[in-house]
């Protein structure tokens, strides 16, 4: 879905406009028809799942957030994040691991390259989902396994991402790794 949405004419036209400067953080002109069209497209994306989608973002090649459904993100720099780097380098969509945002909530990034009609990657579309959607899926489908069965989703570091019987265990670690790995996880939020 992110890959398809990234190819919308409104987003391609918006992010393909001439760059005013070469420094990160320079925003495209505000109030233009290109911006209005792209903003409408992002708003439509946000409305596909308003309970779980936190924001929809267009990032230019320099890593500057040019447009977001969260106005506070406009102008921020995202070039250091895998959800930006991977689609730009590989030309393929990317799904991040669950990370913790600045407000302490778990998030998942679904991102895809924005390409011109000739196939040149000119930016990245990032759709930020609440990781609570994983808990919702486990709870919604857990009863299909039986009444006395609990479901749990773990990541590669044995961090509980969802748990049907005891949601308070979410983001706890089963069988904690060594101190170096824990420090690395903390640094990576």
PDB file of C-alpha atoms in Angstrom:
ATOM      1  CA  UNK A   1       0.000   0.000   0.000  1.00  0.00           C
ATOM      2  CA  UNK A   2       2.852   2.408   0.822  1.00  0.00           C
ATOM      3  CA  UNK A   3       4.526   1.587  -2.494  1.00  0.00           C
ATOM      4  CA  UNK A   4       1.329   2.263  -4.451  1.00  0.00           C
ATOM      5  CA  UNK A   5       0.563   5.476  -2.557  1.00  0.00           C
ATOM      6  CA  UNK A   6       4.122   6.731  -3.097  1.00  0.00           C
ATOM      7  CA  UNK A   7       3.452   6.776  -6.831  1.00  0.00           C
ATOM      8  CA  UNK A   8       0.413   9.066  -6.657  1.00  0.00           C
ATOM      9  CA  UNK A   9       0.679  11.938  -9.100  1.00  0.00           C
ATOM     10  CA  UNK A  10       0.182  14.518  -6.345  1.00  0.00           C
ATOM     11  CA  UNK A  11       3.138  13.243  -4.289  1.00  0.00           C
ATOM     12  CA  UNK A  12       5.406  12.734  -7.306  1.00  0.00           C
ATOM     13  CA  UNK A  13       4.693  16.234  -8.618  1.00  0.00           C
ATOM     14  CA  UNK A  14       5.177  17.808  -5.185  1.00  0.00           C
ATOM     15  CA  UNK A  15       8.506  16.171  -4.375  1.00  0.00           C
ATOM     16  CA  UNK A  16       9.786  16.589  -7.950  1.00  0.00           C
ATOM     17  CA  UNK A  17       9.596  20.384  -7.863  1.00  0.00           C
ATOM     18  CA  UNK A  18      12.916  22.190  -8.212  1.00  0.00           C
ATOM     19  CA  UNK A  19      15.023  22.330  -5.073  1.00  0.00           C
ATOM     20  CA  UNK A  20      15.530  25.890  -3.869  1.00  0.00           C
ATOM     21  CA  UNK A  21      18.786  25.144  -2.046  1.00  0.00           C
ATOM     22  CA  UNK A  22      21.134  22.259  -1.392  1.00  0.00           C
ATOM     23  CA  UNK A  23      21.128  22.461   2.406  1.00  0.00           C
ATOM     24  CA  UNK A  24      18.930  20.105   4.437  1.00  0.00           C
ATOM     25  CA  UNK A  25      16.014  21.811   6.124  1.00  0.00           C
ATOM     26  CA  UNK A  26      15.005  24.075   3.254  1.00  0.00           C
ATOM     27  CA  UNK A  27      11.265  23.762   2.712  1.00  0.00           C
ATOM     28  CA  UNK A  28       9.403  24.057  -0.564  1.00  0.00           C
ATOM     29  CA  UNK A  29       7.191  27.141  -0.932  1.00  0.00           C
ATOM     30  CA  UNK A  30       3.995  26.920   1.150  1.00  0.00           C
ATOM     31  CA  UNK A  31       0.457  27.462  -0.090  1.00  0.00           C
ATOM     32  CA  UNK A  32       1.079  26.296  -3.665  1.00  0.00           C
ATOM     33  CA  UNK A  33      -1.233  24.029  -5.638  1.00  0.00           C
ATOM     34  CA  UNK A  34       1.471  21.343  -5.512  1.00  0.00           C
ATOM     35  CA  UNK A  35       1.504  21.465  -1.719  1.00  0.00           C
ATOM     36  CA  UNK A  36      -2.303  21.424  -1.492  1.00  0.00           C
ATOM     37  CA  UNK A  37      -2.509  18.385  -3.774  1.00  0.00           C
ATOM     38  CA  UNK A  38       0.139  16.478  -1.809  1.00  0.00           C
ATOM     39  CA  UNK A  39      -1.435  17.454   1.522  1.00  0.00           C
ATOM     40  CA  UNK A  40      -4.796  16.162   0.311  1.00  0.00           C
ATOM     41  CA  UNK A  41      -3.181  12.880  -0.735  1.00  0.00           C
ATOM     42  CA  UNK A  42      -1.545  12.479   2.694  1.00  0.00           C
ATOM     43  CA  UNK A  43      -4.853  13.273   4.392  1.00  0.00           C
ATOM     44  CA  UNK A  44      -6.587  10.544   2.353  1.00  0.00           C
ATOM     45  CA  UNK A  45      -3.864   8.092   3.428  1.00  0.00           C
ATOM     46  CA  UNK A  46      -4.290   9.057   7.085  1.00  0.00           C
ATOM     47  CA  UNK A  47      -8.047   8.458   6.860  1.00  0.00           C
ATOM     48  CA  UNK A  48      -7.512   4.848   5.692  1.00  0.00           C
ATOM     49  CA  UNK A  49      -6.851   3.890   9.331  1.00  0.00           C
ATOM     50  CA  UNK A  50      -7.234   6.940  11.575  1.00  0.00           C
ATOM     51  CA  UNK A  51      -7.016   4.889  14.777  1.00  0.00           C
ATOM     52  CA  UNK A  52      -3.608   3.422  13.963  1.00  0.00           C
ATOM     53  CA  UNK A  53      -1.885   5.721  11.476  1.00  0.00           C
ATOM     54  CA  UNK A  54      -0.047   8.421  13.411  1.00  0.00           C
ATOM     55  CA  UNK A  55       1.254  10.439  10.471  1.00  0.00           C
ATOM     56  CA  UNK A  56       2.016  10.362   6.763  1.00  0.00           C
ATOM     57  CA  UNK A  57       5.217  12.067   5.662  1.00  0.00           C
ATOM     58  CA  UNK A  58       6.955  13.114   2.442  1.00  0.00           C
ATOM     59  CA  UNK A  59      10.742  13.312   2.735  1.00  0.00           C
ATOM     60  CA  UNK A  60      12.950  14.851   0.027  1.00  0.00           C
ATOM     61  CA  UNK A  61      16.261  13.388  -1.182  1.00  0.00           C
ATOM     62  CA  UNK A  62      18.243  15.442   1.337  1.00  0.00           C
ATOM     63  CA  UNK A  63      16.261  13.872   4.185  1.00  0.00           C
ATOM     64  CA  UNK A  64      14.113  16.909   5.006  1.00  0.00           C
ATOM     65  CA  UNK A  65      10.487  16.292   5.897  1.00  0.00           C
ATOM     66  CA  UNK A  66       8.813  18.530   3.361  1.00  0.00           C
ATOM     67  CA  UNK A  67       5.212  17.688   4.235  1.00  0.00           C
ATOM     68  CA  UNK A  68       3.522  15.781   7.030  1.00  0.00           C
ATOM     69  CA  UNK A  69       0.035  15.315   8.382  1.00  0.00           C
ATOM     70  CA  UNK A  70       1.664  16.319  11.692  1.00  0.00           C
ATOM     71  CA  UNK A  71       2.622  19.948  11.050  1.00  0.00           C
ATOM     72  CA  UNK A  72       5.250  19.821  13.813  1.00  0.00           C
ATOM     73  CA  UNK A  73       7.339  17.455  11.674  1.00  0.00           C
ATOM     74  CA  UNK A  74       7.699  19.785   8.674  1.00  0.00           C
ATOM     75  CA  UNK A  75      11.333  20.822   8.268  1.00  0.00           C
ATOM     76  CA  UNK A  76      12.744  18.115  10.520  1.00  0.00           C
ATOM     77  CA  UNK A  77      15.634  16.039   9.218  1.00  0.00           C
ATOM     78  CA  UNK A  78      15.194  12.273   8.820  1.00  0.00           C
ATOM     79  CA  UNK A  79      18.218  11.243   6.742  1.00  0.00           C
ATOM     80  CA  UNK A  80      19.707   9.159   9.548  1.00  0.00           C
ATOM     81  CA  UNK A  81      16.766   6.737   9.811  1.00  0.00           C
ATOM     82  CA  UNK A  82      16.502   3.388   8.034  1.00  0.00           C
ATOM     83  CA  UNK A  83      12.919   4.136   6.958  1.00  0.00           C
ATOM     84  CA  UNK A  84      14.445   6.899   4.806  1.00  0.00           C
ATOM     85  CA  UNK A  85      17.807   5.355   3.864  1.00  0.00           C
ATOM     86  CA  UNK A  86      16.635   1.898   2.765  1.00  0.00           C
ATOM     87  CA  UNK A  87      13.939   2.933   0.242  1.00  0.00           C
ATOM     88  CA  UNK A  88      16.225   5.633  -1.170  1.00  0.00           C
ATOM     89  CA  UNK A  89      19.142   3.201  -1.636  1.00  0.00           C
ATOM     90  CA  UNK A  90      17.293   0.037  -2.675  1.00  0.00           C
ATOM     91  CA  UNK A  91      14.274   1.471  -4.452  1.00  0.00           C
ATOM     92  CA  UNK A  92      12.135  -0.943  -2.421  1.00  0.00           C
ATOM     93  CA  UNK A  93       9.532  -0.498   0.322  1.00  0.00           C
ATOM     94  CA  UNK A  94      10.701  -0.850   3.923  1.00  0.00           C
ATOM     95  CA  UNK A  95       9.046  -1.918   7.174  1.00  0.00           C
ATOM     96  CA  UNK A  96      10.877  -0.879  10.336  1.00  0.00           C
ATOM     97  CA  UNK A  97      11.147  -2.826  13.529  1.00  0.00           C
ATOM     98  CA  UNK A  98       9.015  -1.487  16.363  1.00  0.00           C
ATOM     99  CA  UNK A  99      10.727   1.558  17.854  1.00  0.00           C
ATOM    100  CA  UNK A 100       9.705   3.899  20.638  1.00  0.00           C
ATOM    101  CA  UNK A 101       8.889   7.441  19.557  1.00  0.00           C
ATOM    102  CA  UNK A 102       9.759  10.590  21.491  1.00  0.00           C
ATOM    103  CA  UNK A 103       6.362  10.428  23.235  1.00  0.00           C
ATOM    104  CA  UNK A 104       7.066   6.903  24.526  1.00  0.00           C
ATOM    105  CA  UNK A 105       4.703   5.087  22.149  1.00  0.00           C
ATOM    106  CA  UNK A 106       5.700   2.157  19.965  1.00  0.00           C
ATOM    107  CA  UNK A 107       5.671   2.877  16.219  1.00  0.00           C
ATOM    108  CA  UNK A 108       6.269   1.043  12.957  1.00  0.00           C
ATOM    109  CA  UNK A 109       7.359   2.854   9.781  1.00  0.00           C
ATOM    110  CA  UNK A 110       6.070   1.683   6.398  1.00  0.00           C
ATOM    111  CA  UNK A 111       8.043   3.608   3.786  1.00  0.00           C
ATOM    112  CA  UNK A 112       8.487   3.504   0.038  1.00  0.00           C
ATOM    113  CA  UNK A 113      10.444   5.447  -2.575  1.00  0.00           C
ATOM    114  CA  UNK A 114       8.672   8.185  -4.493  1.00  0.00           C
ATOM    115  CA  UNK A 115       9.698   7.907  -8.147  1.00  0.00           C
ATOM    116  CA  UNK A 116       9.231  10.112 -11.179  1.00  0.00           C
ATOM    117  CA  UNK A 117       7.491   8.679 -14.216  1.00  0.00           C
ATOM    118  CA  UNK A 118      10.940   7.869 -15.620  1.00  0.00           C
ATOM    119  CA  UNK A 119      11.797   5.809 -12.521  1.00  0.00           C
ATOM    120  CA  UNK A 120      14.146   8.216 -10.735  1.00  0.00           C
ATOM    121  CA  UNK A 121      13.774   8.143  -6.940  1.00  0.00           C
ATOM    122  CA  UNK A 122      13.128  11.692  -5.717  1.00  0.00           C
ATOM    123  CA  UNK A 123      11.959  11.131  -2.152  1.00  0.00           C
ATOM    124  CA  UNK A 124      10.347   8.807   0.346  1.00  0.00           C
ATOM    125  CA  UNK A 125       6.796   8.370   1.625  1.00  0.00           C
ATOM    126  CA  UNK A 126       6.733   7.300   5.278  1.00  0.00           C
ATOM    127  CA  UNK A 127       3.532   6.066   6.924  1.00  0.00           C
ATOM    128  CA  UNK A 128       3.928   5.907  10.706  1.00  0.00           C
ATOM    129  CA  UNK A 129       1.709   3.338  12.412  1.00  0.00           C
ATOM    130  CA  UNK A 130       1.048   2.848  16.099  1.00  0.00           C
ATOM    131  CA  UNK A 131       2.564  -0.469  17.173  1.00  0.00           C
ATOM    132  CA  UNK A 132      -0.585  -1.013  19.244  1.00  0.00           C
ATOM    133  CA  UNK A 133      -2.065  -2.389  16.022  1.00  0.00           C
ATOM    134  CA  UNK A 134      -0.076  -5.577  16.742  1.00  0.00           C
ATOM    135  CA  UNK A 135      -1.848  -5.966  20.098  1.00  0.00           C
ATOM    136  CA  UNK A 136      -5.202  -5.383  18.393  1.00  0.00           C
ATOM    137  CA  UNK A 137      -4.470  -8.132  15.854  1.00  0.00           C
ATOM    138  CA  UNK A 138      -3.396 -10.595  18.562  1.00  0.00           C
ATOM    139  CA  UNK A 139      -6.516  -9.882  20.632  1.00  0.00           C
ATOM    140  CA  UNK A 140      -8.818 -10.040  17.620  1.00  0.00           C
ATOM    141  CA  UNK A 141      -7.410 -13.345  16.367  1.00  0.00           C
ATOM    142  CA  UNK A 142      -6.304 -15.004  19.614  1.00  0.00           C
ATOM    143  CA  UNK A 143      -9.660 -16.698  20.173  1.00  0.00           C
ATOM    144  CA  UNK A 144      -9.244 -18.589  16.887  1.00  0.00           C
ATOM    145  CA  UNK A 145      -6.544 -20.663  18.583  1.00  0.00           C
ATOM    146  CA  UNK A 146      -8.842 -21.882  21.375  1.00  0.00           C
ATOM    147  CA  UNK A 147     -10.135 -20.653  24.697  1.00  0.00           C
ATOM    148  CA  UNK A 148      -7.169 -21.818  26.774  1.00  0.00           C
ATOM    149  CA  UNK A 149      -4.496 -20.612  24.360  1.00  0.00           C
ATOM    150  CA  UNK A 150      -2.558 -17.375  24.706  1.00  0.00           C
ATOM    151  CA  UNK A 151      -0.824 -15.702  21.777  1.00  0.00           C
ATOM    152  CA  UNK A 152       2.389 -13.695  21.995  1.00  0.00           C
ATOM    153  CA  UNK A 153       4.415 -11.847  19.384  1.00  0.00           C
ATOM    154  CA  UNK A 154       8.149 -11.376  20.006  1.00  0.00           C
ATOM    155  CA  UNK A 155      10.752  -9.497  18.025  1.00  0.00           C
ATOM    156  CA  UNK A 156      14.267 -10.748  17.286  1.00  0.00           C
ATOM    157  CA  UNK A 157      15.469  -9.482  20.687  1.00  0.00           C
ATOM    158  CA  UNK A 158      12.760 -11.360  22.641  1.00  0.00           C
ATOM    159  CA  UNK A 159      10.856  -8.157  23.328  1.00  0.00           C
ATOM    160  CA  UNK A 160       7.128  -8.795  23.641  1.00  0.00           C
ATOM    161  CA  UNK A 161       5.316  -6.765  20.976  1.00  0.00           C
ATOM    162  CA  UNK A 162       1.844  -8.160  21.689  1.00  0.00           C
ATOM    163  CA  UNK A 163       0.371 -10.558  24.256  1.00  0.00           C
ATOM    164  CA  UNK A 164      -3.239 -11.747  24.404  1.00  0.00           C
ATOM    165  CA  UNK A 165      -3.495 -12.769  28.073  1.00  0.00           C
ATOM    166  CA  UNK A 166      -1.519  -9.964  29.700  1.00  0.00           C
ATOM    167  CA  UNK A 167      -1.124  -6.753  27.646  1.00  0.00           C
ATOM    168  CA  UNK A 168       0.918  -5.221  30.491  1.00  0.00           C
ATOM    169  CA  UNK A 169       3.814  -7.414  29.341  1.00  0.00           C
ATOM    170  CA  UNK A 170       4.133  -5.513  26.045  1.00  0.00           C
ATOM    171  CA  UNK A 171       7.687  -4.118  25.619  1.00  0.00           C
ATOM    172  CA  UNK A 172       9.073  -6.360  28.351  1.00  0.00           C
ATOM    173  CA  UNK A 173      12.009  -8.647  27.486  1.00  0.00           C
ATOM    174  CA  UNK A 174      11.860 -12.405  27.871  1.00  0.00           C
ATOM    175  CA  UNK A 175      15.289 -13.855  28.595  1.00  0.00           C
ATOM    176  CA  UNK A 176      17.192 -10.539  28.605  1.00  0.00           C
ATOM    177  CA  UNK A 177      20.315 -10.334  26.426  1.00  0.00           C
ATOM    178  CA  UNK A 178      23.747  -9.218  27.606  1.00  0.00           C
ATOM    179  CA  UNK A 179      24.383  -5.656  28.833  1.00  0.00           C
ATOM    180  CA  UNK A 180      25.968  -4.584  25.521  1.00  0.00           C
ATOM    181  CA  UNK A 181      22.862  -5.651  23.555  1.00  0.00           C
ATOM    182  CA  UNK A 182      20.565  -3.906  26.047  1.00  0.00           C
ATOM    183  CA  UNK A 183      22.615  -0.693  25.705  1.00  0.00           C
ATOM    184  CA  UNK A 184      22.362  -1.001  21.908  1.00  0.00           C
ATOM    185  CA  UNK A 185      18.587  -1.463  22.105  1.00  0.00           C
ATOM    186  CA  UNK A 186      18.250   1.589  24.325  1.00  0.00           C
ATOM    187  CA  UNK A 187      20.318   3.664  21.879  1.00  0.00           C
ATOM    188  CA  UNK A 188      18.090   2.478  19.012  1.00  0.00           C
ATOM    189  CA  UNK A 189      14.963   3.267  21.054  1.00  0.00           C
TER     190      UNK A 189
END
